[in-house]
PDB file of C-alpha atoms in Angstrom:
ATOM      1  CA  UNK A 542     153.019  93.191-103.709  1.00 87.00           C
ATOM      2  CA  UNK A 543     151.770  96.110-101.649  1.00 93.00           C
ATOM      3  CA  UNK A 544     152.825  99.553-100.571  1.00 96.00           C
ATOM      4  CA  UNK A 545     151.459 102.305 -98.336  1.00 97.00           C
ATOM      5  CA  UNK A 546     152.412 105.965 -98.004  1.00 97.00           C
ATOM      6  CA  UNK A 547     151.011 108.052 -95.153  1.00 97.00           C
ATOM      7  CA  UNK A 548     152.266 111.597 -94.724  1.00 97.00           C
ATOM      8  CA  UNK A 549     151.193 114.343 -92.332  1.00 96.00           C
ATOM      9  CA  UNK A 550     152.133 117.995 -92.533  1.00 97.00           C
ATOM     10  CA  UNK A 551     151.475 120.455 -89.718  1.00 95.00           C
ATOM     11  CA  UNK A 552     150.715 123.787 -91.420  1.00 94.00           C
ATOM     12  CA  UNK A 553     150.704 125.609 -88.086  1.00 95.00           C
ATOM     13  CA  UNK A 554     149.646 124.921 -84.492  1.00 93.00           C
ATOM     14  CA  UNK A 555     145.973 124.627 -85.482  1.00 95.00           C
ATOM     15  CA  UNK A 556     145.967 123.172 -89.016  1.00 96.00           C
ATOM     16  CA  UNK A 557     147.104 119.790 -90.291  1.00 97.00           C
ATOM     17  CA  UNK A 558     146.988 117.994 -93.658  1.00 98.00           C
ATOM     18  CA  UNK A 559     147.306 114.215 -94.066  1.00 97.00           C
ATOM     19  CA  UNK A 560     147.594 112.175 -97.259  1.00 98.00           C
ATOM     20  CA  UNK A 561     147.365 108.421 -97.602  1.00 97.00           C
ATOM     21  CA  UNK A 562     147.875 106.201-100.636  1.00 98.00           C
ATOM     22  CA  UNK A 563     147.993 102.419-100.730  1.00 97.00           C
ATOM     23  CA  UNK A 564     147.976  99.710-103.347  1.00 96.00           C
ATOM     24  CA  UNK A 565     147.803  95.964-102.862  1.00 95.00           C
ATOM     25  CA  UNK A 566     148.324  93.580-105.744  1.00 94.00           C
ATOM     26  CA  UNK A 567     147.740  89.835-105.667  1.00 90.00           C
ATOM     27  CA  UNK A 568     148.969  87.655-108.496  1.00 91.00           C
ATOM     28  CA  UNK A 569     147.604  84.141-108.183  1.00 93.00           C
ATOM     29  CA  UNK A 570     148.361  82.296-111.432  1.00 94.00           C
ATOM     30  CA  UNK A 571     146.534  79.091-110.421  1.00 94.00           C
ATOM     31  CA  UNK A 572     143.736  80.033-108.057  1.00 93.00           C
ATOM     32  CA  UNK A 573     141.550  77.074-107.081  1.00 92.00           C
ATOM     33  CA  UNK A 574     144.376  74.563-107.644  1.00 94.00           C
ATOM     34  CA  UNK A 575     143.518  71.111-106.359  1.00 94.00           C
ATOM     35  CA  UNK A 576     144.462  67.469-106.979  1.00 96.00           C
ATOM     36  CA  UNK A 577     141.129  67.058-108.829  1.00 96.00           C
ATOM     37  CA  UNK A 578     141.499  70.194-110.960  1.00 96.00           C
ATOM     38  CA  UNK A 579     143.820  70.229-113.967  1.00 94.00           C
ATOM     39  CA  UNK A 580     146.123  73.304-114.081  1.00 94.00           C
ATOM     40  CA  UNK A 581     144.339  74.658-117.177  1.00 94.00           C
ATOM     41  CA  UNK A 582     140.997  74.527-115.264  1.00 96.00           C
ATOM     42  CA  UNK A 583     142.243  76.927-112.577  1.00 96.00           C
ATOM     43  CA  UNK A 584     141.776  80.696-112.683  1.00 95.00           C
ATOM     44  CA  UNK A 585     144.296  83.464-113.118  1.00 95.00           C
ATOM     45  CA  UNK A 586     143.587  86.037-110.417  1.00 94.00           C
ATOM     46  CA  UNK A 587     145.398  89.361-110.782  1.00 92.00           C
ATOM     47  CA  UNK A 588     143.536  91.676-108.443  1.00 93.00           C
ATOM     48  CA  UNK A 589     144.459  95.231-107.520  1.00 95.00           C
ATOM     49  CA  UNK A 590     143.119  97.214-104.565  1.00 95.00           C
ATOM     50  CA  UNK A 591     143.797 100.981-104.265  1.00 96.00           C
ATOM     51  CA  UNK A 592     142.867 103.675-101.731  1.00 97.00           C
ATOM     52  CA  UNK A 593     143.772 107.366-101.888  1.00 98.00           C
ATOM     53  CA  UNK A 594     142.698 109.736 -99.131  1.00 98.00           C
ATOM     54  CA  UNK A 595     143.296 113.346 -98.135  1.00 98.00           C
ATOM     55  CA  UNK A 596     142.375 114.896 -94.797  1.00 97.00           C
ATOM     56  CA  UNK A 597     142.358 118.440 -93.462  1.00 97.00           C
ATOM     57  CA  UNK A 598     141.957 119.063 -89.728  1.00 96.00           C
ATOM     58  CA  UNK A 599     141.644 122.479 -88.106  1.00 95.00           C
ATOM     59  CA  UNK A 600     141.308 123.489 -84.458  1.00 94.00           C
ATOM     60  CA  UNK A 601     139.310 126.650 -85.025  1.00 92.00           C
ATOM     61  CA  UNK A 602     139.191 127.415 -81.284  1.00 91.00           C
ATOM     62  CA  UNK A 603     139.862 125.417 -78.127  1.00 87.00           C
ATOM     63  CA  UNK A 604     136.216 124.263 -78.354  1.00 90.00           C
ATOM     64  CA  UNK A 605     135.675 123.945 -82.138  1.00 93.00           C
ATOM     65  CA  UNK A 606     137.186 121.411 -84.540  1.00 95.00           C
ATOM     66  CA  UNK A 607     136.737 121.153 -88.325  1.00 96.00           C
ATOM     67  CA  UNK A 608     137.585 117.905 -90.128  1.00 97.00           C
ATOM     68  CA  UNK A 609     137.383 117.221 -93.892  1.00 97.00           C
ATOM     69  CA  UNK A 610     138.208 113.965 -95.702  1.00 97.00           C
ATOM     70  CA  UNK A 611     138.034 112.946 -99.327  1.00 98.00           C
ATOM     71  CA  UNK A 612     138.849 109.428-100.489  1.00 97.00           C
ATOM     72  CA  UNK A 613     138.849 107.243-103.568  1.00 98.00           C
ATOM     73  CA  UNK A 614     138.756 103.428-103.662  1.00 97.00           C
ATOM     74  CA  UNK A 615     139.202 101.209-106.705  1.00 96.00           C
ATOM     75  CA  UNK A 616     139.123  97.388-106.780  1.00 95.00           C
ATOM     76  CA  UNK A 617     139.768  95.171-109.831  1.00 94.00           C
ATOM     77  CA  UNK A 618     139.143  91.491-109.131  1.00 92.00           C
ATOM     78  CA  UNK A 619     139.227  89.259-112.232  1.00 94.00           C
ATOM     79  CA  UNK A 620     139.136  85.476-112.307  1.00 94.00           C
ATOM     80  CA  UNK A 621     140.361  84.758-115.847  1.00 95.00           C
ATOM     81  CA  UNK A 622     140.704  81.607-117.902  1.00 95.00           C
ATOM     82  CA  UNK A 623     144.174  80.143-118.390  1.00 95.00           C
ATOM     83  CA  UNK A 624     145.683  81.118-121.775  1.00 94.00           C
ATOM     84  CA  UNK A 625     146.390  77.506-122.821  1.00 88.00           C
ATOM     85  CA  UNK A 626     142.785  76.269-122.447  1.00 91.00           C
ATOM     86  CA  UNK A 627     141.673  74.175-125.437  1.00 86.00           C
ATOM     87  CA  UNK A 628     138.105  73.259-124.535  1.00 92.00           C
ATOM     88  CA  UNK A 629     135.117  73.828-122.263  1.00 95.00           C
ATOM     89  CA  UNK A 630     134.904  72.888-118.616  1.00 96.00           C
ATOM     90  CA  UNK A 631     134.563  69.109-118.253  1.00 96.00           C
ATOM     91  CA  UNK A 632     133.933  67.073-115.110  1.00 96.00           C
ATOM     92  CA  UNK A 633     134.607  63.337-115.052  1.00 96.00           C
ATOM     93  CA  UNK A 634     131.790  62.076-112.820  1.00 96.00           C
ATOM     94  CA  UNK A 635     133.529  58.815-111.829  1.00 96.00           C
ATOM     95  CA  UNK A 636     136.449  60.684-110.196  1.00 96.00           C
ATOM     96  CA  UNK A 637     135.334  64.336-109.891  1.00 95.00           C
ATOM     97  CA  UNK A 638     138.372  65.399-111.953  1.00 96.00           C
ATOM     98  CA  UNK A 639     137.892  68.735-113.760  1.00 96.00           C
ATOM     99  CA  UNK A 640     139.650  69.604-116.997  1.00 95.00           C
ATOM    100  CA  UNK A 641     139.331  72.106-119.815  1.00 94.00           C
ATOM    101  CA  UNK A 642     138.596  75.678-118.811  1.00 95.00           C
ATOM    102  CA  UNK A 643     137.495  76.792-115.376  1.00 95.00           C
ATOM    103  CA  UNK A 644     133.710  76.431-115.019  1.00 93.00           C
ATOM    104  CA  UNK A 645     133.273  80.217-115.342  1.00 94.00           C
ATOM    105  CA  UNK A 646     135.432  83.305-115.645  1.00 94.00           C
ATOM    106  CA  UNK A 647     134.505  86.428-113.693  1.00 94.00           C
ATOM    107  CA  UNK A 648     135.188  90.146-113.701  1.00 94.00           C
ATOM    108  CA  UNK A 649     134.459  92.251-110.628  1.00 94.00           C
ATOM    109  CA  UNK A 650     135.169  95.987-110.549  1.00 95.00           C
ATOM    110  CA  UNK A 651     134.245  98.580-107.932  1.00 95.00           C
ATOM    111  CA  UNK A 652     135.105 102.205-107.355  1.00 97.00           C
ATOM    112  CA  UNK A 653     133.920 104.724-104.806  1.00 97.00           C
ATOM    113  CA  UNK A 654     134.561 108.397-104.196  1.00 97.00           C
ATOM    114  CA  UNK A 655     133.520 109.753-100.815  1.00 97.00           C
ATOM    115  CA  UNK A 656     133.783 112.852 -98.694  1.00 97.00           C
ATOM    116  CA  UNK A 657     133.016 113.810 -95.144  1.00 96.00           C
ATOM    117  CA  UNK A 658     133.001 117.262 -93.606  1.00 97.00           C
ATOM    118  CA  UNK A 659     132.298 117.782 -89.894  1.00 96.00           C
ATOM    119  CA  UNK A 660     132.301 120.596 -87.397  1.00 95.00           C
ATOM    120  CA  UNK A 661     132.439 119.697 -83.704  1.00 94.00           C
ATOM    121  CA  UNK A 662     131.837 122.103 -80.862  1.00 92.00           C
ATOM    122  CA  UNK A 663     132.303 121.365 -77.173  1.00 90.00           C
ATOM    123  CA  UNK A 664     130.630 123.501 -74.504  1.00 83.00           C
ATOM    124  CA  UNK A 665     131.173 122.625 -70.867  1.00 82.00           C
ATOM    125  CA  UNK A 666     128.766 123.476 -68.068  1.00 78.00           C
ATOM    126  CA  UNK A 667     126.057 124.762 -70.398  1.00 76.00           C
ATOM    127  CA  UNK A 668     122.457 124.469 -69.224  1.00 79.00           C
ATOM    128  CA  UNK A 669     123.644 122.339 -66.318  1.00 79.00           C
ATOM    129  CA  UNK A 670     125.720 119.830 -68.329  1.00 82.00           C
ATOM    130  CA  UNK A 671     128.620 119.423 -70.749  1.00 82.00           C
ATOM    131  CA  UNK A 672     127.659 119.258 -74.441  1.00 84.00           C
ATOM    132  CA  UNK A 673     129.411 118.000 -77.551  1.00 87.00           C
ATOM    133  CA  UNK A 674     127.637 119.237 -80.683  1.00 89.00           C
ATOM    134  CA  UNK A 675     128.579 117.824 -84.050  1.00 92.00           C
ATOM    135  CA  UNK A 676     127.250 118.535 -87.520  1.00 95.00           C
ATOM    136  CA  UNK A 677     128.435 117.627 -90.947  1.00 96.00           C
ATOM    137  CA  UNK A 678     127.875 116.271 -94.395  1.00 97.00           C
ATOM    138  CA  UNK A 679     128.784 112.926 -95.940  1.00 96.00           C
ATOM    139  CA  UNK A 680     128.512 111.762 -99.523  1.00 96.00           C
ATOM    140  CA  UNK A 681     129.715 108.948-101.699  1.00 94.00           C
ATOM    141  CA  UNK A 682     129.356 107.856-105.267  1.00 96.00           C
ATOM    142  CA  UNK A 683     130.001 104.242-106.038  1.00 96.00           C
ATOM    143  CA  UNK A 684     130.153 102.203-109.197  1.00 95.00           C
ATOM    144  CA  UNK A 685     130.279  98.436-109.609  1.00 95.00           C
ATOM    145  CA  UNK A 686     130.495  96.174-112.630  1.00 94.00           C
ATOM    146  CA  UNK A 687     130.415  92.398-112.655  1.00 94.00           C
ATOM    147  CA  UNK A 688     130.496  89.897-115.445  1.00 94.00           C
ATOM    148  CA  UNK A 689     130.720  86.164-115.997  1.00 93.00           C
ATOM    149  CA  UNK A 690     131.826  84.098-118.969  1.00 93.00           C
ATOM    150  CA  UNK A 691     131.702  80.410-119.868  1.00 94.00           C
ATOM    151  CA  UNK A 692     134.247  79.194-122.430  1.00 91.00           C
ATOM    152  CA  UNK A 693     132.451  78.083-125.611  1.00 92.00           C
ATOM    153  CA  UNK A 694     129.186  78.644-123.646  1.00 94.00           C
ATOM    154  CA  UNK A 695     129.322  74.977-122.557  1.00 94.00           C
ATOM    155  CA  UNK A 696     129.823  73.028-119.308  1.00 95.00           C
ATOM    156  CA  UNK A 697     129.878  69.272-119.722  1.00 95.00           C
ATOM    157  CA  UNK A 698     129.998  66.133-117.604  1.00 96.00           C
ATOM    158  CA  UNK A 699     131.283  62.747-118.734  1.00 95.00           C
ATOM    159  CA  UNK A 700     131.093  59.331-117.081  1.00 95.00           C
ATOM    160  CA  UNK A 701     134.112  57.138-117.815  1.00 95.00           C
ATOM    161  CA  UNK A 702     134.889  59.341-120.820  1.00 92.00           C
ATOM    162  CA  UNK A 703     131.374  59.102-122.315  1.00 93.00           C
ATOM    163  CA  UNK A 704     129.138  62.170-122.466  1.00 92.00           C
ATOM    164  CA  UNK A 705     126.630  62.315-119.619  1.00 94.00           C
ATOM    165  CA  UNK A 706     125.192  65.842-119.585  1.00 94.00           C
ATOM    166  CA  UNK A 707     125.821  69.251-121.083  1.00 95.00           C
ATOM    167  CA  UNK A 708     124.744  72.710-120.020  1.00 94.00           C
ATOM    168  CA  UNK A 709     124.761  75.332-122.733  1.00 94.00           C
ATOM    169  CA  UNK A 710     124.700  79.028-121.879  1.00 91.00           C
TER     170      UNK A 710
END
């Protein structure tokens, strides 16, 4: 599911405001599905991606342009265990078949706020040439969080149903 709204309003001949908002949502109830992976060993991926941005643009003169943008981005990207999981991740070494929980669950989160302000000035035939001068300021503040989980803190391998190795976290 996704949507996008982009609207522009012309305040007058020299000033314009633009707003943009978008959201994309992906619901993947069995990510990583495969003939050798039991349904309960797949992930649930419910990720959401959002962007919001505002822009102001002004033609100060025929030679000067001011542009300002502020935006916000937020991404949630989890890979969760299935709710009906009854045991840790298990790999049958004789076939490669995986059962139990997914090997690991993950949580990824990012957000960023940014801004950009610029002033451009064009001067033709100045000092023997045309010149485009531009100055401005940019900033951003970002945040990220990641995490991993292993069900019951165990990943095990079996050979023909008999324990072969175990990794404990």
